[in-house]
Amino acid sequence: QVTLVESGGGLVQAGGSRRLSCEASGRSSDDYPMGWFRQAPGKEREFIAAISMSGTSTFYAESVKGRFTIGRDNAKNTMYLQMNRLKPDDTAVYYCNADRYFIPSATSQGQYWGQGIQVTVSS
């Protein structure tokens, strides 16, 4: 069992940057591949990025590739999402996701979710 808590959301202007954090507790985070999803108003939840347990493998949705960077610090039980060159279309609730057995992806959501955090990009 693991509990995930996101932080770092808020309001940012288009073209700006924001870093989200996801802190895991209850079990060592390096036991879990992790990822980020987001859900915009009126849309389905979509995969953004994922990272392997060791952090050596990363995966991105095409919509954020080259702008967002996923990382993790297992010593701090924390995963990050550095978001650069933000666009109004990036406005959404961002969710941290983890699973014991597989890397989250567009087709496979992990078992554990954070509560979500709002990111709003103003034009």
Short mmCIF file of N, CA, C and O in Angstrom, two decimals:
data_model
loop_
_atom_site.label_atom_id
_atom_site.label_comp_id
_atom_site.label_asym_id
_atom_site.label_seq_id
_atom_site.Cartn_x
_atom_site.Cartn_y
_atom_site.Cartn_z
N GLN A 1 0.84 -1.18 0.00
CA GLN A 1 0.00 0.00 0.00
C GLN A 1 0.88 1.24 0.00
O GLN A 1 1.87 1.30 0.73
N VAL A 2 0.51 2.24 -0.79
CA VAL A 2 1.26 3.49 -0.84
C VAL A 2 0.27 4.64 -0.96
O VAL A 2 -0.77 4.51 -1.60
N THR A 3 0.58 5.72 -0.31
CA THR A 3 -0.21 6.94 -0.40
C THR A 3 0.56 7.97 -1.19
O THR A 3 1.76 8.16 -0.96
N LEU A 4 -0.12 8.63 -2.12
CA LEU A 4 0.51 9.61 -3.01
C LEU A 4 -0.09 10.99 -2.77
O LEU A 4 -1.32 11.13 -2.73
N VAL A 5 0.75 12.00 -2.64
CA VAL A 5 0.28 13.36 -2.40
C VAL A 5 1.00 14.30 -3.36
O VAL A 5 2.23 14.41 -3.33
N GLU A 6 0.21 14.99 -4.18
CA GLU A 6 0.76 15.94 -5.14
C GLU A 6 0.88 17.33 -4.51
O GLU A 6 0.11 17.69 -3.62
N SER A 7 1.81 18.10 -5.02
CA SER A 7 1.96 19.50 -4.62
C SER A 7 2.57 20.26 -5.78
O SER A 7 3.10 19.66 -6.72
N GLY A 8 2.47 21.59 -5.69
CA GLY A 8 3.12 22.43 -6.69
C GLY A 8 2.20 23.02 -7.74
O GLY A 8 2.64 23.75 -8.62
N GLY A 9 0.92 22.73 -7.66
CA GLY A 9 0.00 23.26 -8.63
C GLY A 9 -0.27 24.74 -8.42
O GLY A 9 0.25 25.36 -7.49
N GLY A 10 -1.09 25.31 -9.29
CA GLY A 10 -1.45 26.71 -9.16
C GLY A 10 -1.67 27.36 -10.50
O GLY A 10 -1.87 26.69 -11.51
N LEU A 11 -1.64 28.67 -10.49
CA LEU A 11 -1.88 29.47 -11.69
C LEU A 11 -0.56 29.93 -12.28
O LEU A 11 0.32 30.42 -11.57
N VAL A 12 -0.42 29.76 -13.59
CA VAL A 12 0.80 30.17 -14.27
C VAL A 12 0.44 30.76 -15.63
O VAL A 12 -0.56 30.35 -16.24
N GLN A 13 1.22 31.70 -16.09
CA GLN A 13 0.96 32.31 -17.39
C GLN A 13 1.47 31.41 -18.52
O GLN A 13 2.43 30.65 -18.34
N ALA A 14 0.83 31.53 -19.65
CA ALA A 14 1.27 30.78 -20.81
C ALA A 14 2.73 31.10 -21.12
O ALA A 14 3.15 32.25 -21.03
N GLY A 15 3.47 30.06 -21.44
CA GLY A 15 4.89 30.21 -21.69
C GLY A 15 5.75 30.01 -20.45
O GLY A 15 6.98 29.89 -20.55
N GLY A 16 5.11 29.97 -19.30
CA GLY A 16 5.83 29.81 -18.05
C GLY A 16 6.11 28.36 -17.69
O GLY A 16 5.84 27.45 -18.49
N SER A 17 6.63 28.17 -16.49
CA SER A 17 7.02 26.85 -16.02
C SER A 17 6.41 26.58 -14.64
O SER A 17 6.08 27.51 -13.90
N ARG A 18 6.32 25.29 -14.35
CA ARG A 18 5.81 24.87 -13.06
C ARG A 18 6.38 23.48 -12.79
O ARG A 18 6.52 22.68 -13.72
N ARG A 19 6.67 23.21 -11.51
CA ARG A 19 7.12 21.87 -11.16
C ARG A 19 6.16 21.24 -10.17
O ARG A 19 5.92 21.79 -9.09
N LEU A 20 5.64 20.10 -10.54
CA LEU A 20 4.79 19.31 -9.65
C LEU A 20 5.63 18.27 -8.93
O LEU A 20 6.60 17.75 -9.48
N SER A 21 5.24 18.00 -7.70
CA SER A 21 5.88 16.94 -6.93
C SER A 21 4.83 15.93 -6.49
O SER A 21 3.66 16.28 -6.29
N CYS A 22 5.24 14.70 -6.33
CA CYS A 22 4.38 13.64 -5.81
C CYS A 22 5.18 12.88 -4.77
O CYS A 22 6.15 12.19 -5.11
N GLU A 23 4.77 13.01 -3.54
CA GLU A 23 5.47 12.33 -2.46
C GLU A 23 4.73 11.04 -2.10
O GLU A 23 3.51 11.05 -1.90
N ALA A 24 5.48 9.98 -2.03
CA ALA A 24 4.91 8.67 -1.69
C ALA A 24 5.22 8.33 -0.24
O ALA A 24 6.32 8.58 0.24
N SER A 25 4.25 7.75 0.41
CA SER A 25 4.47 7.30 1.78
C SER A 25 3.80 5.95 1.99
O SER A 25 2.92 5.56 1.21
N GLY A 26 4.23 5.26 2.99
CA GLY A 26 3.65 3.96 3.30
C GLY A 26 4.52 2.80 2.85
O GLY A 26 4.43 1.72 3.37
N ARG A 27 5.34 3.05 1.82
CA ARG A 27 6.24 2.02 1.32
C ARG A 27 7.30 2.73 0.52
O ARG A 27 7.03 3.76 -0.06
N SER A 28 8.48 2.22 0.45
CA SER A 28 9.56 2.86 -0.29
C SER A 28 9.16 3.07 -1.75
O SER A 28 8.74 2.14 -2.42
N SER A 29 9.28 4.31 -2.19
CA SER A 29 8.76 4.64 -3.52
C SER A 29 9.54 3.95 -4.62
O SER A 29 9.03 3.78 -5.73
N ASP A 30 10.77 3.53 -4.36
CA ASP A 30 11.51 2.91 -5.45
C ASP A 30 11.05 1.50 -5.73
O ASP A 30 11.58 0.83 -6.61
N ASP A 31 10.02 1.05 -5.03
CA ASP A 31 9.38 -0.22 -5.36
C ASP A 31 8.33 -0.03 -6.44
O ASP A 31 7.77 -1.01 -6.92
N TYR A 32 8.03 1.21 -6.79
CA TYR A 32 6.91 1.48 -7.67
C TYR A 32 7.31 2.26 -8.91
O TYR A 32 7.84 3.36 -8.81
N PRO A 33 7.02 1.72 -10.10
CA PRO A 33 7.00 2.58 -11.28
C PRO A 33 5.89 3.62 -11.09
O PRO A 33 4.86 3.32 -10.48
N MET A 34 6.10 4.81 -11.60
CA MET A 34 5.15 5.88 -11.34
C MET A 34 4.87 6.68 -12.60
O MET A 34 5.62 6.60 -13.58
N GLY A 35 3.82 7.47 -12.55
CA GLY A 35 3.48 8.28 -13.71
C GLY A 35 2.59 9.45 -13.35
O GLY A 35 2.15 9.59 -12.20
N TRP A 36 2.35 10.27 -14.34
CA TRP A 36 1.46 11.41 -14.22
C TRP A 36 0.35 11.30 -15.27
O TRP A 36 0.61 10.97 -16.44
N PHE A 37 -0.85 11.64 -14.83
CA PHE A 37 -2.00 11.77 -15.72
C PHE A 37 -2.61 13.14 -15.48
O PHE A 37 -2.31 13.81 -14.48
N ARG A 38 -3.47 13.54 -16.38
CA ARG A 38 -4.20 14.79 -16.16
C ARG A 38 -5.61 14.67 -16.73
O ARG A 38 -5.87 13.86 -17.63
N GLN A 39 -6.50 15.50 -16.20
CA GLN A 39 -7.88 15.53 -16.67
C GLN A 39 -8.34 16.97 -16.77
O GLN A 39 -8.40 17.68 -15.75
N ALA A 40 -8.66 17.37 -17.98
CA ALA A 40 -9.19 18.70 -18.23
C ALA A 40 -10.71 18.66 -18.13
O ALA A 40 -11.31 17.59 -18.31
N PRO A 41 -11.35 19.80 -17.86
CA PRO A 41 -12.81 19.83 -17.75
C PRO A 41 -13.47 19.27 -19.01
O PRO A 41 -13.12 19.65 -20.13
N GLY A 42 -14.40 18.34 -18.81
CA GLY A 42 -15.12 17.77 -19.92
C GLY A 42 -14.37 16.75 -20.74
O GLY A 42 -14.87 16.27 -21.76
N LYS A 43 -13.16 16.40 -20.31
CA LYS A 43 -12.35 15.43 -21.05
C LYS A 43 -12.01 14.23 -20.18
O LYS A 43 -12.10 14.29 -18.96
N GLU A 44 -11.61 13.16 -20.84
CA GLU A 44 -11.17 11.98 -20.10
C GLU A 44 -9.77 12.19 -19.54
O GLU A 44 -9.00 13.00 -20.04
N ARG A 45 -9.47 11.42 -18.52
CA ARG A 45 -8.13 11.46 -17.95
C ARG A 45 -7.14 10.91 -18.97
O ARG A 45 -7.41 9.88 -19.61
N GLU A 46 -6.02 11.60 -19.13
CA GLU A 46 -5.04 11.18 -20.13
C GLU A 46 -3.66 11.01 -19.52
O GLU A 46 -3.27 11.72 -18.58
N PHE A 47 -2.94 10.09 -20.10
CA PHE A 47 -1.56 9.82 -19.69
C PHE A 47 -0.65 10.96 -20.12
O PHE A 47 -0.78 11.50 -21.23
N ILE A 48 0.29 11.33 -19.23
CA ILE A 48 1.24 12.39 -19.53
C ILE A 48 2.66 11.85 -19.61
O ILE A 48 3.36 12.07 -20.59
N ALA A 49 3.08 11.18 -18.57
CA ALA A 49 4.46 10.73 -18.50
C ALA A 49 4.58 9.62 -17.46
O ALA A 49 3.74 9.50 -16.57
N ALA A 50 5.64 8.82 -17.59
CA ALA A 50 5.88 7.75 -16.63
C ALA A 50 7.38 7.52 -16.48
O ALA A 50 8.18 7.89 -17.35
N ILE A 51 7.73 6.87 -15.37
CA ILE A 51 9.13 6.64 -15.08
C ILE A 51 9.30 5.29 -14.39
O ILE A 51 8.45 4.88 -13.60
N SER A 52 10.37 4.61 -14.71
CA SER A 52 10.64 3.31 -14.13
C SER A 52 11.07 3.46 -12.66
O SER A 52 11.31 4.56 -12.17
N MET A 53 11.15 2.33 -11.97
CA MET A 53 11.51 2.35 -10.55
C MET A 53 12.86 3.01 -10.32
O MET A 53 13.04 3.80 -9.39
N SER A 54 13.81 2.69 -11.16
CA SER A 54 15.16 3.24 -11.00
C SER A 54 15.28 4.66 -11.53
O SER A 54 16.23 5.37 -11.19
N GLY A 55 14.34 5.04 -12.38
CA GLY A 55 14.40 6.36 -13.01
C GLY A 55 15.16 6.38 -14.32
O GLY A 55 15.27 7.43 -14.95
N THR A 56 15.66 5.26 -14.74
CA THR A 56 16.48 5.23 -15.96
C THR A 56 15.64 5.23 -17.23
O THR A 56 16.14 5.57 -18.31
N SER A 57 14.37 4.84 -17.13
CA SER A 57 13.50 4.82 -18.30
C SER A 57 12.34 5.79 -18.09
O SER A 57 11.70 5.76 -17.04
N THR A 58 12.10 6.62 -19.10
CA THR A 58 11.00 7.58 -19.04
C THR A 58 10.19 7.51 -20.32
O THR A 58 10.70 7.14 -21.39
N PHE A 59 8.93 7.89 -20.21
CA PHE A 59 7.99 7.80 -21.32
C PHE A 59 7.09 9.03 -21.29
O PHE A 59 6.72 9.51 -20.22
N TYR A 60 6.75 9.53 -22.48
CA TYR A 60 5.95 10.75 -22.56
C TYR A 60 4.85 10.64 -23.61
O TYR A 60 5.02 9.99 -24.64
N ALA A 61 3.76 11.34 -23.33
CA ALA A 61 2.75 11.53 -24.36
C ALA A 61 3.28 12.54 -25.37
O ALA A 61 4.05 13.44 -25.02
N GLU A 62 2.84 12.40 -26.61
CA GLU A 62 3.32 13.30 -27.66
C GLU A 62 2.98 14.76 -27.35
O GLU A 62 3.73 15.66 -27.71
N SER A 63 1.88 14.97 -26.68
CA SER A 63 1.42 16.33 -26.41
C SER A 63 2.35 17.11 -25.48
O SER A 63 2.31 18.34 -25.45
N VAL A 64 3.20 16.40 -24.73
CA VAL A 64 4.07 17.09 -23.78
C VAL A 64 5.54 16.82 -24.03
O VAL A 64 6.40 17.43 -23.38
N LYS A 65 5.84 15.95 -24.98
CA LYS A 65 7.23 15.59 -25.25
C LYS A 65 8.02 16.84 -25.64
O LYS A 65 7.58 17.63 -26.48
N GLY A 66 9.17 17.02 -25.03
CA GLY A 66 10.01 18.18 -25.30
C GLY A 66 9.70 19.38 -24.42
O GLY A 66 10.50 20.32 -24.37
N ARG A 67 8.56 19.34 -23.73
CA ARG A 67 8.20 20.45 -22.83
C ARG A 67 8.21 20.01 -21.36
O ARG A 67 8.54 20.80 -20.49
N PHE A 68 7.79 18.78 -21.11
CA PHE A 68 7.70 18.26 -19.75
C PHE A 68 8.83 17.25 -19.51
O PHE A 68 9.21 16.50 -20.43
N THR A 69 9.31 17.22 -18.27
CA THR A 69 10.33 16.25 -17.89
C THR A 69 9.94 15.58 -16.59
O THR A 69 9.65 16.26 -15.60
N ILE A 70 9.93 14.26 -16.60
CA ILE A 70 9.61 13.50 -15.40
C ILE A 70 10.90 13.04 -14.75
O ILE A 70 11.89 12.73 -15.44
N GLY A 71 10.90 13.04 -13.43
CA GLY A 71 12.07 12.58 -12.70
C GLY A 71 11.66 12.05 -11.34
O GLY A 71 10.50 12.17 -10.95
N ARG A 72 12.61 11.46 -10.64
CA ARG A 72 12.30 10.97 -9.30
C ARG A 72 13.56 10.99 -8.45
O ARG A 72 14.68 10.85 -8.96
N ASP A 73 13.33 11.16 -7.16
CA ASP A 73 14.40 11.09 -6.17
C ASP A 73 13.96 10.04 -5.15
O ASP A 73 13.17 10.33 -4.25
N ASN A 74 14.45 8.83 -5.31
CA ASN A 74 14.00 7.75 -4.44
C ASN A 74 14.43 7.93 -2.99
O ASN A 74 13.77 7.43 -2.08
N ALA A 75 15.50 8.66 -2.78
CA ALA A 75 15.92 8.94 -1.41
C ALA A 75 14.88 9.79 -0.68
O ALA A 75 14.77 9.73 0.55
N LYS A 76 14.13 10.59 -1.45
CA LYS A 76 13.10 11.44 -0.88
C LYS A 76 11.70 10.90 -1.13
O LYS A 76 10.71 11.55 -0.80
N ASN A 77 11.61 9.71 -1.72
CA ASN A 77 10.31 9.12 -2.05
C ASN A 77 9.44 10.08 -2.85
O ASN A 77 8.23 10.17 -2.62
N THR A 78 10.03 10.77 -3.76
CA THR A 78 9.32 11.82 -4.49
C THR A 78 9.56 11.73 -5.99
O THR A 78 10.68 11.49 -6.44
N MET A 79 8.48 11.93 -6.73
CA MET A 79 8.53 12.04 -8.18
C MET A 79 8.20 13.46 -8.58
O MET A 79 7.45 14.15 -7.87
N TYR A 80 8.75 13.90 -9.69
CA TYR A 80 8.56 15.28 -10.13
C TYR A 80 8.04 15.32 -11.57
O TYR A 80 8.21 14.38 -12.34
N LEU A 81 7.44 16.45 -11.90
CA LEU A 81 7.08 16.73 -13.29
C LEU A 81 7.42 18.20 -13.53
O LEU A 81 6.74 19.09 -13.02
N GLN A 82 8.49 18.42 -14.25
CA GLN A 82 8.88 19.77 -14.63
C GLN A 82 8.16 20.14 -15.91
O GLN A 82 8.35 19.47 -16.94
N MET A 83 7.35 21.18 -15.85
CA MET A 83 6.54 21.57 -17.00
C MET A 83 7.03 22.93 -17.50
O MET A 83 6.99 23.91 -16.76
N ASN A 84 7.49 22.96 -18.72
CA ASN A 84 7.98 24.19 -19.34
C ASN A 84 7.13 24.56 -20.54
O ASN A 84 6.41 23.74 -21.09
N ARG A 85 7.22 25.81 -20.95
CA ARG A 85 6.49 26.33 -22.11
C ARG A 85 5.02 25.93 -22.02
O ARG A 85 4.44 25.39 -22.97
N LEU A 86 4.43 26.20 -20.88
CA LEU A 86 3.05 25.80 -20.65
C LEU A 86 2.09 26.54 -21.58
O LEU A 86 2.30 27.70 -21.94
N LYS A 87 1.02 25.83 -21.93
CA LYS A 87 -0.01 26.36 -22.81
C LYS A 87 -1.36 26.32 -22.09
O LYS A 87 -1.55 25.51 -21.18
N PRO A 88 -2.30 27.14 -22.51
CA PRO A 88 -3.64 27.06 -21.89
C PRO A 88 -4.24 25.66 -21.98
O PRO A 88 -4.97 25.24 -21.06
N ASP A 89 -3.92 24.91 -23.03
CA ASP A 89 -4.41 23.54 -23.16
C ASP A 89 -3.86 22.60 -22.10
O ASP A 89 -4.36 21.48 -21.95
N ASP A 90 -2.84 23.01 -21.39
CA ASP A 90 -2.29 22.19 -20.30
C ASP A 90 -3.09 22.34 -19.01
O ASP A 90 -2.82 21.63 -18.03
N THR A 91 -4.05 23.23 -19.01
CA THR A 91 -4.90 23.42 -17.84
C THR A 91 -5.66 22.14 -17.54
O THR A 91 -6.37 21.60 -18.40
N ALA A 92 -5.49 21.64 -16.31
CA ALA A 92 -6.11 20.36 -15.94
C ALA A 92 -5.83 20.08 -14.47
O ALA A 92 -5.02 20.76 -13.84
N VAL A 93 -6.49 19.06 -13.98
CA VAL A 93 -6.10 18.47 -12.69
C VAL A 93 -5.07 17.39 -12.99
O VAL A 93 -5.33 16.50 -13.82
N TYR A 94 -3.95 17.47 -12.33
CA TYR A 94 -2.85 16.53 -12.56
C TYR A 94 -2.82 15.51 -11.43
O TYR A 94 -2.90 15.87 -10.25
N TYR A 95 -2.69 14.25 -11.83
CA TYR A 95 -2.72 13.15 -10.88
C TYR A 95 -1.42 12.34 -10.91
O TYR A 95 -0.91 12.02 -11.99
N CYS A 96 -0.97 11.99 -9.75
CA CYS A 96 0.15 11.07 -9.59
C CYS A 96 -0.40 9.65 -9.58
O CYS A 96 -1.48 9.40 -9.01
N ASN A 97 0.32 8.74 -10.19
CA ASN A 97 -0.15 7.36 -10.32
C ASN A 97 1.01 6.39 -10.11
O ASN A 97 2.14 6.68 -10.51
N ALA A 98 0.71 5.25 -9.50
CA ALA A 98 1.77 4.26 -9.25
C ALA A 98 1.20 2.86 -9.24
O ALA A 98 0.01 2.65 -8.97
N ASP A 99 2.05 1.92 -9.55
CA ASP A 99 1.67 0.52 -9.47
C ASP A 99 2.89 -0.32 -9.13
O ASP A 99 4.00 0.01 -9.54
N ARG A 100 2.63 -1.40 -8.42
CA ARG A 100 3.74 -2.24 -7.96
C ARG A 100 4.35 -3.04 -9.10
O ARG A 100 5.53 -3.38 -9.06
N TYR A 101 3.53 -3.31 -10.15
CA TYR A 101 3.96 -4.33 -11.10
C TYR A 101 4.23 -3.84 -12.52
O TYR A 101 4.82 -4.55 -13.32
N PHE A 102 3.77 -2.63 -12.88
CA PHE A 102 4.01 -2.17 -14.24
C PHE A 102 4.13 -0.66 -14.28
O PHE A 102 3.69 0.04 -13.37
N ILE A 103 4.71 -0.18 -15.35
CA ILE A 103 4.85 1.25 -15.57
C ILE A 103 3.54 1.79 -16.12
O ILE A 103 3.05 1.29 -17.14
N PRO A 104 2.96 2.80 -15.50
CA PRO A 104 1.72 3.38 -16.03
C PRO A 104 1.90 3.85 -17.47
O PRO A 104 2.99 4.26 -17.88
N SER A 105 0.82 3.78 -18.21
CA SER A 105 0.89 4.19 -19.61
C SER A 105 -0.48 4.65 -20.06
O SER A 105 -1.43 4.68 -19.29
N ALA A 106 -0.58 4.99 -21.34
CA ALA A 106 -1.86 5.42 -21.89
C ALA A 106 -2.90 4.32 -21.83
O ALA A 106 -4.10 4.59 -21.83
N THR A 107 -2.47 3.09 -21.80
CA THR A 107 -3.41 1.96 -21.80
C THR A 107 -3.47 1.24 -20.47
O THR A 107 -4.32 0.37 -20.28
N SER A 108 -2.60 1.58 -19.54
CA SER A 108 -2.56 0.87 -18.26
C SER A 108 -2.35 1.86 -17.12
O SER A 108 -1.24 2.36 -16.93
N GLN A 109 -3.41 2.12 -16.38
CA GLN A 109 -3.32 3.00 -15.23
C GLN A 109 -2.98 2.18 -14.00
O GLN A 109 -3.51 1.09 -13.81
N GLY A 110 -2.10 2.73 -13.16
CA GLY A 110 -1.70 2.02 -11.97
C GLY A 110 -2.79 1.98 -10.91
O GLY A 110 -3.80 2.67 -11.00
N GLN A 111 -2.54 1.20 -9.92
CA GLN A 111 -3.54 0.97 -8.87
C GLN A 111 -3.69 2.17 -7.94
O GLN A 111 -4.78 2.43 -7.43
N TYR A 112 -2.62 2.90 -7.70
CA TYR A 112 -2.65 3.93 -6.67
C TYR A 112 -2.67 5.33 -7.30
O TYR A 112 -1.92 5.60 -8.24
N TRP A 113 -3.51 6.19 -6.72
CA TRP A 113 -3.69 7.55 -7.22
C TRP A 113 -3.51 8.57 -6.11
O TRP A 113 -3.90 8.32 -4.96
N GLY A 114 -2.97 9.73 -6.47
CA GLY A 114 -3.03 10.87 -5.60
C GLY A 114 -4.39 11.53 -5.71
O GLY A 114 -5.24 11.13 -6.53
N GLN A 115 -4.58 12.58 -4.92
CA GLN A 115 -5.89 13.24 -4.90
C GLN A 115 -6.06 14.21 -6.06
O GLN A 115 -7.16 14.66 -6.33
N GLY A 116 -4.97 14.52 -6.72
CA GLY A 116 -5.01 15.45 -7.85
C GLY A 116 -4.71 16.88 -7.42
O GLY A 116 -4.99 17.27 -6.28
N ILE A 117 -4.15 17.63 -8.34
CA ILE A 117 -3.84 19.03 -8.06
C ILE A 117 -4.07 19.86 -9.32
O ILE A 117 -3.75 19.43 -10.43
N GLN A 118 -4.66 21.03 -9.11
CA GLN A 118 -5.04 21.87 -10.24
C GLN A 118 -3.86 22.67 -10.76
O GLN A 118 -3.11 23.28 -9.98
N VAL A 119 -3.71 22.67 -12.07
CA VAL A 119 -2.78 23.56 -12.76
C VAL A 119 -3.60 24.35 -13.76
O VAL A 119 -4.28 23.77 -14.62
N THR A 120 -3.54 25.66 -13.67
CA THR A 120 -4.28 26.54 -14.58
C THR A 120 -3.29 27.43 -15.31
O THR A 120 -2.49 28.12 -14.68
N VAL A 121 -3.36 27.39 -16.63
CA VAL A 121 -2.46 28.19 -17.46
C VAL A 121 -3.29 29.28 -18.12
O VAL A 121 -4.20 29.00 -18.89
N SER A 122 -2.97 30.51 -17.80
CA SER A 122 -3.71 31.65 -18.34
C SER A 122 -3.06 32.14 -19.63
O SER A 122 -1.84 32.12 -19.78
N SER A 123 -3.90 32.61 -20.55
CA SER A 123 -3.38 33.08 -21.83
C SER A 123 -3.05 34.56 -21.79
O SER A 123 -3.35 35.25 -20.84
#
